[in-house]
Structure formats: structure tokens, C-alpha cells
Amino acid sequence: MVKLIGSNRVRTAVFISGTGSNLKNLIKFSFLNKSPINISLIVSSNKRAKGLNFANRYKIKKKIYNFNSMKKSESLILKQLKINKISLICLAGFMKILSPNFIKKFRGIILNIHPSLLPKYKGLNTHERVIQNKEKYSGCTVHYVNSRLDSGKIILQAKVKILKEDTSSSLKKKILKQEHLLYPKAINKVFF
Ligand code: GRF
């Protein structure tokens, strides 16, 4: 647990690459009276990410990096994080893997949400693999980010029952709903 000093909210950057439903949900969470976070920056690896619309709608500063050169993009992001005094990064559908160097250099906390019950089904296409393997349960996990993919310490998980009629897309929808409940809960767990 990290203690909040006074009523200062944790200046947070959310990293996205796509739809941004978790971003939208975190923005709403940040507006609550008792929220520990203030979303001060949105970073996208994709200039066409739908989620960028939320930056415009809620007037949050946004930055886009193409990651053609990983090293260059990461060093520009680190500068922005410093300028904006960011001490928490929430990865939310961010499709790039941050380098160990980036993780070491950023002095705050990095969290990620992953759509499976880690340590099972790390990486991509989780729902397809879960359905293919006829699992009975799946879910989502919020965890600290370390230099190994989807392997940092787990903060919270939510479990979802898989029904016979579920497809990867129905499962994705069910799990997303749980993700939207889980990410704020996990952030509260880290800061309160
Ligand atoms: C979520 O399922 C998240 O767990 C995964 O990518 C998806 C992003 O969805 N990392 P969205 O962009 O937040 O809607």
C-alpha cells in the first residue's frame, strides 16, 4: 500500500492503443470525490485510437507516439511524464511492451489490466485461447508491471464463469464489464 499525503491526488497517465473503454471508466472514477487519482495525461501508441476522443471530451492532455523507434518514443514519454509530474501509469489496452530500461527509469508505479486469470493466458488473444481450451472460468487481473510480460505482482482478480454458448466475443464483453469494476478497486487497494 502507498500512503497518500494530504488530499493530493496521484497524478496519473493512462496509456492506450485502441477503444479506450477502460480509459473512459478510469476518467469517470477519477471524477469521484473519494478517488485517489487525477488523470493528467493520456498516451497513445496509435494516432487512430478511438480512446483519444475521451481526451478531447474531458479536456485531458494527450500525446501520441508511433514507436517506430522504441528508444526514441520511450525517451520522449519519460520526458512528458516528468513534465507532467506523473507518479502512476495505468496501462489500459496499451499494445506495446515497455522496455526494462523504461520501467527502471520511471520512478513511479506502473499498473496493467489483463483479460485473463493470470498467470494463465499471458499475452495476446486470451479469449480465443480460453474458449479453444474449453476452460470453465476466465476473468481479468490488475497487476504491477515488471520487466517480464504480464508477470508482475497481482493486485486483484475477478472471475467469470464461461457458459457453453459463450464465444470469444461474448466472453470479451463479459470480462470487460468486470474490468471496469476491477481497475478502480485495484487502484483504491494500492493507495488507500
Ligand atoms: C482490455 O480487455 C484490456 O484488459 C486489454 O485490452 C483491452 C482494452 O480494452 N489489455 P479498452 O481499450 O480499454 O476498451
Coordinates of N, CA and C and ligand atoms in Angstrom, one line a residue:
M1 N 0.8 -1.2 0.0 CA 0.0 0.0 0.0 C 0.9 1.3 0.0
V2 N 0.5 2.3 -0.7 CA 1.2 3.5 -0.8 C 0.3 4.6 -0.1
K3 N 0.9 5.3 0.8 CA 0.1 6.3 1.6 C 0.0 7.6 0.8
L4 N -1.2 8.1 0.7 CA -1.4 9.4 0.1 C -1.1 10.5 1.1
I5 N -0.4 11.5 0.6 CA -0.1 12.6 1.6 C -1.1 13.7 1.4
G6 N -1.7 14.0 2.5 CA -2.8 15.1 2.5 C -3.9 14.7 1.5
S7 N -4.4 15.7 0.8 CA -5.5 15.4 -0.1 C -5.0 15.4 -1.5
N8 N -3.7 15.4 -1.7 CA -3.1 15.4 -3.0 C -3.5 14.1 -3.8
R9 N -4.0 14.3 -5.0 CA -4.3 13.1 -5.8 C -3.1 12.7 -6.6
V10 N -3.0 11.4 -6.9 CA -1.9 10.9 -7.6 C -2.0 11.3 -9.1
R11 N -1.0 12.0 -9.6 CA -1.1 12.4 -11.0 C -0.8 11.2 -11.9
T12 N -1.8 10.9 -12.7 CA -1.8 9.6 -13.4 C -1.8 9.8 -14.9
A13 N -1.1 8.9 -15.6 CA -1.1 8.8 -17.0 C -1.7 7.5 -17.4
V14 N -2.7 7.5 -18.4 CA -3.2 6.3 -18.9 C -2.7 6.1 -20.3
F15 N -2.2 4.9 -20.5 CA -1.6 4.5 -21.8 C -2.6 3.6 -22.6
I16 N -2.9 4.0 -23.8 CA -3.9 3.2 -24.6 C -3.4 3.0 -26.0
S17 N -4.1 2.1 -26.7 CA -3.8 1.9 -28.1 C -5.1 1.8 -29.0
G18 N -6.2 1.6 -28.3 CA -7.4 1.3 -29.0 C -8.7 2.0 -28.5
T19 N -9.7 1.2 -28.2 CA -11.1 1.7 -27.9 C -11.1 2.6 -26.7
G20 N -10.4 2.2 -25.7 CA -10.3 3.1 -24.5 C -11.5 3.0 -23.6
S21 N -12.2 1.8 -23.5 CA -13.3 1.8 -22.6 C -12.8 1.8 -21.1
N22 N -11.7 1.2 -20.9 CA -11.1 1.3 -19.5 C -10.6 2.7 -19.2
L23 N -10.1 3.4 -20.2 CA -9.7 4.8 -20.0 C -10.9 5.6 -19.6
K24 N -12.0 5.4 -20.4 CA -13.3 6.2 -20.1 C -13.7 5.9 -18.6
N25 N -13.6 4.6 -18.3 CA -14.1 4.2 -16.9 C -13.1 4.8 -15.9
L26 N -11.8 4.9 -16.1 CA -10.9 5.4 -15.2 C -11.1 7.0 -15.0
I27 N -11.4 7.6 -16.2 CA -11.7 9.1 -16.1 C -12.9 9.3 -15.2
K28 N -13.9 8.5 -15.4 CA -15.1 8.7 -14.5 C -14.8 8.4 -13.1
F29 N -14.0 7.4 -12.8 CA -13.6 7.1 -11.5 C -12.8 8.2 -10.9
S30 N -11.9 8.9 -11.7 CA -11.1 10.0 -11.2 C -12.0 11.2 -10.8
F31 N -13.2 11.3 -11.3 CA -14.1 12.4 -11.0 C -14.8 12.2 -9.7
L32 N -14.7 11.0 -9.1 CA -15.4 10.8 -7.8 C -14.7 11.5 -6.7
N33 N -15.5 12.0 -5.7 CA -14.9 12.7 -4.6 C -13.8 12.0 -3.9
K34 N -14.0 10.7 -3.8 CA -13.0 9.9 -3.0 C -11.9 9.3 -3.8
S35 N -11.9 9.6 -5.1 CA -10.9 8.9 -5.9 C -9.5 9.4 -5.6
P36 N -8.5 8.4 -5.5 CA -7.1 8.8 -5.2 C -6.4 9.4 -6.4
I37 N -7.0 9.3 -7.6 CA -6.2 9.7 -8.8 C -6.8 10.9 -9.6
N38 N -5.9 11.6 -10.3 CA -6.2 12.6 -11.2 C -5.6 12.3 -12.5
I39 N -6.4 12.1 -13.6 CA -5.7 11.7 -14.8 C -5.2 13.0 -15.6
S40 N -3.9 13.1 -15.6 CA -3.3 14.3 -16.1 C -2.8 14.2 -17.5
L41 N -2.7 12.9 -18.0 CA -2.1 12.7 -19.3 C -2.6 11.4 -19.9
I42 N -2.8 11.4 -21.3 CA -3.2 10.2 -22.0 C -2.1 10.0 -23.0
V43 N -1.5 8.8 -23.0 CA -0.5 8.5 -24.0 C -1.1 7.4 -24.9
S44 N -0.9 7.6 -26.2 CA -1.4 6.6 -27.2 C -0.3 6.2 -28.1
S45 N -0.3 4.9 -28.4 CA 0.7 4.4 -29.4 C 0.1 4.4 -30.8
N46 N -1.1 4.9 -30.9 CA -1.9 4.8 -32.1 C -2.7 6.1 -32.4
K47 N -2.3 6.8 -33.5 CA -3.0 8.1 -33.6 C -4.5 7.9 -34.0
R48 N -4.9 6.7 -34.4 CA -6.3 6.4 -34.7 C -7.1 5.8 -33.5
A49 N -6.4 5.7 -32.4 CA -7.1 5.1 -31.2 C -8.4 5.8 -30.9
K50 N -9.5 5.1 -30.9 CA -10.8 5.7 -30.6 C -10.8 6.4 -29.2
G51 N -10.0 5.8 -28.3 CA -9.9 6.3 -26.9 C -9.5 7.7 -26.9
L52 N -8.8 8.2 -27.9 CA -8.3 9.5 -27.9 C -9.4 10.5 -27.8
N53 N -10.6 10.1 -28.3 CA -11.8 11.0 -28.2 C -12.1 11.4 -26.8
F54 N -11.8 10.5 -25.9 CA -12.0 10.9 -24.4 C -11.1 12.0 -24.0
A55 N -9.9 12.0 -24.5 CA -9.0 13.1 -24.2 C -9.6 14.5 -24.6
N56 N -10.2 14.5 -25.8 CA -10.9 15.7 -26.2 C -12.1 16.0 -25.4
R57 N -12.9 15.0 -25.2 CA -14.2 15.2 -24.5 C -14.0 15.7 -23.1
Y58 N -13.0 15.2 -22.4 CA -12.7 15.5 -21.0 C -11.6 16.5 -20.8
K59 N -11.1 17.0 -21.9 CA -10.0 18.0 -21.9 C -8.8 17.6 -21.1
I60 N -8.3 16.4 -21.5 CA -7.1 15.9 -20.8 C -6.0 15.9 -21.9
K61 N -4.8 16.3 -21.4 CA -3.7 16.4 -22.3 C -3.4 15.1 -22.9
K62 N -3.1 15.0 -24.3 CA -2.8 13.7 -24.9 C -1.5 13.8 -25.7
K63 N -0.9 12.7 -25.8 CA 0.4 12.6 -26.6 C 0.4 11.3 -27.3
I64 N 0.8 11.4 -28.6 CA 0.8 10.2 -29.4 C 2.2 9.9 -29.9
Y65 N 2.6 8.6 -29.8 CA 3.9 8.2 -30.2 C 3.8 7.0 -31.1
N66 N 4.6 7.0 -32.2 CA 4.4 5.9 -33.1 C 5.2 4.7 -32.8
F67 N 6.2 4.8 -31.9 CA 7.0 3.6 -31.5 C 7.8 3.0 -32.7
N68 N 8.0 3.8 -33.8 CA 8.8 3.3 -34.9 C 10.2 3.1 -34.3
S69 N 10.7 4.1 -33.5 CA 11.8 3.8 -32.7 C 11.4 3.8 -31.3
M70 N 11.5 2.6 -30.8 CA 11.1 2.3 -29.4 C 11.8 3.2 -28.4
K71 N 13.2 3.3 -28.7 CA 14.0 4.0 -27.8 C 13.7 5.5 -27.7
K72 N 13.4 6.0 -29.0 CA 13.1 7.5 -29.1 C 11.7 7.8 -28.4
S73 N 10.7 6.9 -28.7 CA 9.4 7.2 -28.2 C 9.4 7.1 -26.7
E74 N 10.1 6.1 -26.2 CA 10.2 5.9 -24.7 C 10.9 7.1 -24.0
S75 N 11.9 7.6 -24.7 CA 12.6 8.7 -24.0 C 11.8 9.9 -24.1
L76 N 11.0 10.1 -25.2 CA 10.1 11.3 -25.2 C 8.9 11.1 -24.2
I77 N 8.5 9.9 -24.0 CA 7.4 9.7 -23.0 C 7.9 10.0 -21.6
L78 N 9.1 9.5 -21.3 CA 9.7 9.7 -20.0 C 9.8 11.2 -19.7
K79 N 10.2 12.0 -20.7 CA 10.2 13.5 -20.5 C 8.8 14.0 -20.2
Q80 N 7.8 13.6 -20.9 CA 6.4 14.0 -20.7 C 6.0 13.7 -19.3
L81 N 6.4 12.5 -18.9 CA 5.9 12.0 -17.5 C 6.5 12.9 -16.5
K82 N 7.8 13.4 -16.7 CA 8.4 14.2 -15.8 C 7.8 15.6 -15.8
I83 N 7.6 16.2 -17.0 CA 7.0 17.5 -17.1 C 5.6 17.5 -16.4
N84 N 4.9 16.5 -16.6 CA 3.5 16.4 -16.0 C 3.4 15.8 -14.6
K85 N 4.6 15.6 -14.0 CA 4.7 15.1 -12.6 C 3.9 13.9 -12.4
I86 N 4.0 12.9 -13.3 CA 3.2 11.7 -13.2 C 3.9 10.7 -12.3
S87 N 3.1 10.2 -11.3 CA 3.7 9.1 -10.5 C 2.9 7.8 -10.6
L88 N 1.9 7.8 -11.4 CA 1.2 6.5 -11.6 C 0.9 6.3 -13.1
I89 N 1.3 5.2 -13.7 CA 0.9 4.9 -15.1 C -0.1 3.7 -15.0
C90 N -1.2 3.9 -15.7 CA -2.2 2.8 -15.8 C -2.2 2.4 -17.3
L91 N -1.7 1.2 -17.5 CA -1.8 0.6 -18.9 C -3.2 0.1 -19.1
A92 N -3.9 0.5 -20.2 CA -5.3 0.1 -20.4 C -5.4 -0.2 -21.9
G93 N -5.1 -1.4 -22.2 CA -5.2 -1.8 -23.7 C -4.1 -1.2 -24.4
F94 N -2.9 -1.0 -23.8 CA -1.7 -0.5 -24.5 C -1.0 -1.7 -25.1
M95 N -0.8 -1.6 -26.4 CA -0.3 -2.8 -27.2 C 1.2 -2.8 -27.4
K96 N 1.9 -2.0 -26.7 CA 3.4 -2.0 -26.8 C 3.9 -2.6 -25.5
I97 N 5.1 -3.2 -25.6 CA 5.7 -3.7 -24.4 C 6.8 -2.8 -24.0
L98 N 6.6 -2.2 -22.8 CA 7.6 -1.2 -22.3 C 8.9 -1.9 -22.0
S99 N 10.0 -1.2 -22.3 CA 11.3 -1.9 -22.1 C 11.7 -1.9 -20.7
P100 N 12.6 -2.8 -20.3 CA 13.1 -2.8 -18.9 C 13.7 -1.5 -18.5
N101 N 14.4 -0.8 -19.5 CA 15.0 0.5 -19.3 C 14.0 1.5 -18.9
F102 N 12.8 1.5 -19.6 CA 11.8 2.5 -19.3 C 11.2 2.2 -17.9
I103 N 11.0 0.9 -17.6 CA 10.4 0.6 -16.3 C 11.3 1.0 -15.2
K104 N 12.6 0.8 -15.4 CA 13.6 1.2 -14.4 C 13.7 2.7 -14.2
K105 N 13.6 3.4 -15.3 CA 13.8 4.9 -15.3 C 12.6 5.6 -14.7
F106 N 11.4 5.1 -14.9 CA 10.2 5.7 -14.4 C 10.1 5.4 -12.9
R107 N 10.1 6.5 -12.1 CA 10.2 6.3 -10.7 C 8.9 6.1 -9.9
G108 N 7.8 6.0 -10.7 CA 6.5 5.7 -10.0 C 6.0 4.3 -10.1
I109 N 4.7 4.2 -10.1 CA 4.1 2.8 -10.1 C 3.5 2.6 -11.5
I110 N 3.7 1.4 -12.0 CA 3.0 1.1 -13.3 C 2.1 -0.1 -13.1
L111 N 0.8 0.1 -13.5 CA -0.2 -1.0 -13.3 C -0.7 -1.4 -14.7
N112 N -1.1 -2.6 -14.8 CA -1.7 -3.1 -16.1 C -3.0 -3.9 -15.8
I113 N -3.9 -3.9 -16.8 CA -5.1 -4.8 -16.7 C -5.0 -5.8 -17.8
H114 N -5.2 -7.0 -17.4 CA -5.0 -8.1 -18.4 C -6.3 -9.0 -18.4
P115 N -6.8 -9.3 -19.6 CA -8.1 -10.0 -19.6 C -8.0 -11.6 -19.5
S116 N -7.3 -12.0 -18.4 CA -7.3 -13.4 -18.1 C -7.0 -13.6 -16.6
L117 N -7.1 -14.8 -16.1 CA -6.8 -15.0 -14.7 C -5.3 -15.4 -14.7
L118 N -4.5 -14.4 -14.7 CA -3.0 -14.6 -14.6 C -2.7 -15.5 -13.4
P119 N -1.7 -16.3 -13.5 CA -0.6 -16.4 -14.5 C -1.1 -17.2 -15.8
K120 N -2.4 -17.6 -15.9 CA -2.8 -18.3 -17.1 C -3.0 -17.3 -18.2
Y121 N -2.7 -17.7 -19.4 CA -3.0 -16.9 -20.6 C -2.4 -15.5 -20.6
K122 N -1.1 -15.5 -20.5 CA -0.4 -14.2 -20.7 C -0.4 -13.9 -22.2
G123 N -0.2 -12.7 -22.5 CA 0.0 -12.3 -24.0 C -1.3 -12.1 -24.7
L124 N -1.3 -12.2 -26.0 CA -2.5 -11.8 -26.8 C -3.5 -12.9 -27.0
N125 N -4.7 -12.5 -27.6 CA -5.7 -13.5 -28.0 C -6.2 -14.4 -26.8
T126 N -6.3 -13.8 -25.7 CA -6.6 -14.6 -24.5 C -8.0 -15.3 -24.6
H127 N -9.0 -14.5 -25.0 CA -10.3 -15.1 -25.1 C -10.4 -16.3 -26.0
E128 N -9.8 -16.1 -27.2 CA -9.8 -17.2 -28.2 C -9.2 -18.5 -27.6
R129 N -8.0 -18.3 -26.9 CA -7.3 -19.4 -26.4 C -8.1 -20.1 -25.3
V130 N -8.8 -19.3 -24.4 CA -9.6 -19.8 -23.3 C -10.7 -20.6 -23.8
I131 N -11.4 -20.1 -24.9 CA -12.5 -20.9 -25.5 C -12.1 -22.2 -26.1
Q132 N -11.0 -22.0 -26.8 CA -10.4 -23.2 -27.5 C -10.1 -24.3 -26.5
N133 N -9.6 -23.9 -25.4 CA -9.2 -24.9 -24.4 C -10.3 -25.4 -23.5
K134 N -11.5 -24.9 -23.8 CA -12.7 -25.3 -23.0 C -12.6 -25.1 -21.5
E135 N -12.0 -23.9 -21.2 CA -11.9 -23.6 -19.8 C -13.3 -23.3 -19.2
K136 N -13.4 -23.5 -17.9 CA -14.7 -23.3 -17.2 C -14.8 -21.9 -16.7
Y137 N -13.7 -21.3 -16.4 CA -13.6 -19.9 -15.9 C -12.6 -19.1 -16.6
S138 N -12.8 -17.8 -16.7 CA -11.8 -16.9 -17.1 C -12.0 -15.6 -16.2
G139 N -11.4 -14.5 -16.7 CA -11.6 -13.3 -15.8 C -10.5 -12.3 -16.2
C140 N -10.2 -11.4 -15.2 CA -9.3 -10.4 -15.5 C -8.4 -10.1 -14.3
T141 N -7.3 -9.5 -14.5 CA -6.3 -9.3 -13.5 C -5.7 -7.9 -13.5
V142 N -5.6 -7.2 -12.4 CA -4.8 -6.0 -12.4 C -3.5 -6.3 -11.6
H143 N -2.4 -5.9 -12.2 CA -1.1 -6.3 -11.6 C -0.1 -5.2 -11.8
Y144 N 0.9 -5.2 -11.0 CA 2.1 -4.3 -11.1 C 2.8 -4.8 -12.4
V145 N 3.4 -3.8 -13.1 CA 4.2 -4.1 -14.3 C 5.7 -4.3 -13.9
N146 N 6.3 -5.4 -14.3 CA 7.7 -5.5 -14.2 C 8.3 -5.8 -15.5
S147 N 9.6 -6.2 -15.6 CA 10.1 -6.3 -16.9 C 9.8 -7.6 -17.7
R148 N 9.0 -8.5 -17.0 CA 8.5 -9.7 -17.7 C 7.1 -9.6 -18.0
L149 N 6.7 -9.9 -19.3 CA 5.3 -9.7 -19.7 C 4.2 -10.3 -18.9
D150 N 3.3 -9.5 -18.4 CA 2.1 -10.0 -17.6 C 2.5 -10.8 -16.4
S151 N 3.6 -10.5 -15.8 CA 4.2 -11.3 -14.7 C 4.4 -10.6 -13.4
G152 N 4.0 -9.3 -13.3 CA 4.2 -8.6 -12.1 C 3.3 -9.0 -11.0
K153 N 3.5 -8.6 -9.8 CA 2.7 -9.0 -8.6 C 1.2 -8.7 -8.9
I154 N 0.4 -9.6 -8.6 CA -1.1 -9.5 -8.8 C -1.7 -8.6 -7.7
I155 N -2.5 -7.7 -8.0 CA -3.2 -6.8 -7.0 C -4.6 -7.4 -6.8
L156 N -5.4 -7.6 -7.8 CA -6.8 -8.1 -7.7 C -7.1 -8.9 -9.0
Q157 N -8.1 -9.8 -8.8 CA -8.6 -10.5 -10.0 C -10.1 -10.6 -9.8
A158 N -10.8 -10.8 -11.0 CA -12.2 -11.1 -11.0 C -12.4 -12.3 -11.9
K159 N -13.3 -13.2 -11.4 CA -13.5 -14.4 -12.1 C -14.9 -14.4 -12.9
V160 N -14.9 -15.0 -14.0 CA -16.1 -15.0 -14.8 C -16.4 -16.5 -15.2
K161 N -17.6 -16.9 -15.1 CA -18.0 -18.3 -15.5 C -18.2 -18.3 -17.0
I162 N -17.6 -19.3 -17.7 CA -17.8 -19.5 -19.1 C -19.0 -20.4 -19.4
L163 N -20.0 -20.0 -20.1 CA -21.1 -20.8 -20.4 C -20.9 -21.6 -21.8
K164 N -21.6 -22.6 -22.0 CA -21.4 -23.4 -23.2 C -21.5 -22.6 -24.4
E165 N -22.5 -21.6 -24.4 CA -22.8 -20.9 -25.6 C -21.8 -19.7 -25.8
D166 N -20.9 -19.5 -24.9 CA -20.0 -18.3 -25.0 C -19.1 -18.5 -26.2
T167 N -18.8 -17.3 -26.8 CA -17.8 -17.3 -27.9 C -16.7 -16.3 -27.4
S168 N -15.7 -16.2 -28.1 CA -14.6 -15.3 -27.7 C -15.1 -13.9 -27.6
S169 N -16.1 -13.5 -28.5 CA -16.6 -12.1 -28.4 C -17.6 -11.9 -27.2
S170 N -18.4 -12.9 -26.9 CA -19.3 -12.7 -25.8 C -18.5 -12.7 -24.5
L171 N -17.4 -13.5 -24.4 CA -16.6 -13.6 -23.2 C -15.9 -12.3 -23.0
K172 N -15.4 -11.7 -24.2 CA -14.7 -10.4 -24.1 C -15.6 -9.4 -23.5
K173 N -16.9 -9.3 -23.9 CA -17.8 -8.4 -23.4 C -18.0 -8.5 -21.9
K174 N -18.2 -9.8 -21.5 CA -18.5 -10.1 -20.1 C -17.3 -9.7 -19.2
I175 N -16.1 -10.0 -19.7 CA -14.9 -9.7 -19.0 C -14.6 -8.2 -18.9
L176 N -14.9 -7.5 -20.0 CA -14.7 -6.0 -20.0 C -15.5 -5.4 -18.9
K177 N -16.8 -5.9 -18.7 CA -17.6 -5.4 -17.6 C -16.9 -5.5 -16.3
Q178 N -16.3 -6.7 -16.1 CA -15.6 -6.9 -14.8 C -14.4 -6.0 -14.7
E179 N -13.7 -5.8 -15.9 CA -12.5 -5.0 -15.9 C -12.8 -3.6 -15.3
H180 N -14.0 -3.1 -15.8 CA -14.4 -1.7 -15.4 C -14.7 -1.6 -13.9
L181 N -15.0 -2.7 -13.3 CA -15.2 -2.7 -11.8 C -13.8 -2.9 -11.1
L182 N -13.0 -3.7 -11.7 CA -11.8 -4.2 -11.1 C -10.7 -3.1 -11.0
Y183 N -10.5 -2.3 -12.1 CA -9.4 -1.4 -12.2 C -9.5 -0.3 -11.1
P184 N -10.7 0.3 -10.9 CA -10.8 1.3 -9.8 C -10.5 0.6 -8.4
K185 N -11.1 -0.6 -8.2 CA -10.9 -1.3 -6.9 C -9.4 -1.5 -6.7
A186 N -8.7 -1.9 -7.7 CA -7.3 -2.2 -7.5 C -6.5 -0.9 -7.2
I187 N -6.9 0.2 -7.9 CA -6.2 1.4 -7.6 C -6.5 1.9 -6.2
N188 N -7.7 1.7 -5.7 CA -8.0 2.0 -4.3 C -7.2 1.2 -3.4
K189 N -7.0 -0.1 -3.8 CA -6.2 -1.0 -2.9 C -4.8 -0.5 -2.8
V190 N -4.3 0.0 -3.9 CA -2.9 0.4 -3.9 C -2.7 1.7 -3.1
F191 N -3.7 2.6 -3.1 CA -3.5 3.9 -2.5 C -4.2 4.2 -1.2
F192 N -5.2 3.3 -0.8 CA -5.8 3.6 0.5 C -5.5 2.5 1.5
Ligands
GRF1 C1 -9.0 -4.9 -22.3 O1 -9.5 -6.2 -22.4 C2 -7.7 -5.0 -21.5 O2 -7.7 -5.9 -20.5 C3 -6.7 -5.4 -22.5 O3 -7.0 -4.7 -23.7 C4 -8.4 -4.4 -23.7 C5 -8.6 -3.0 -23.8 O4 -9.9 -2.5 -24.0 N1 -5.3 -5.2 -22.1 P1 -10.3 -1.0 -23.9 O5 -9.4 -0.3 -25.0 O6 -10.0 -0.5 -22.6 O7 -11.7 -0.9 -24.3

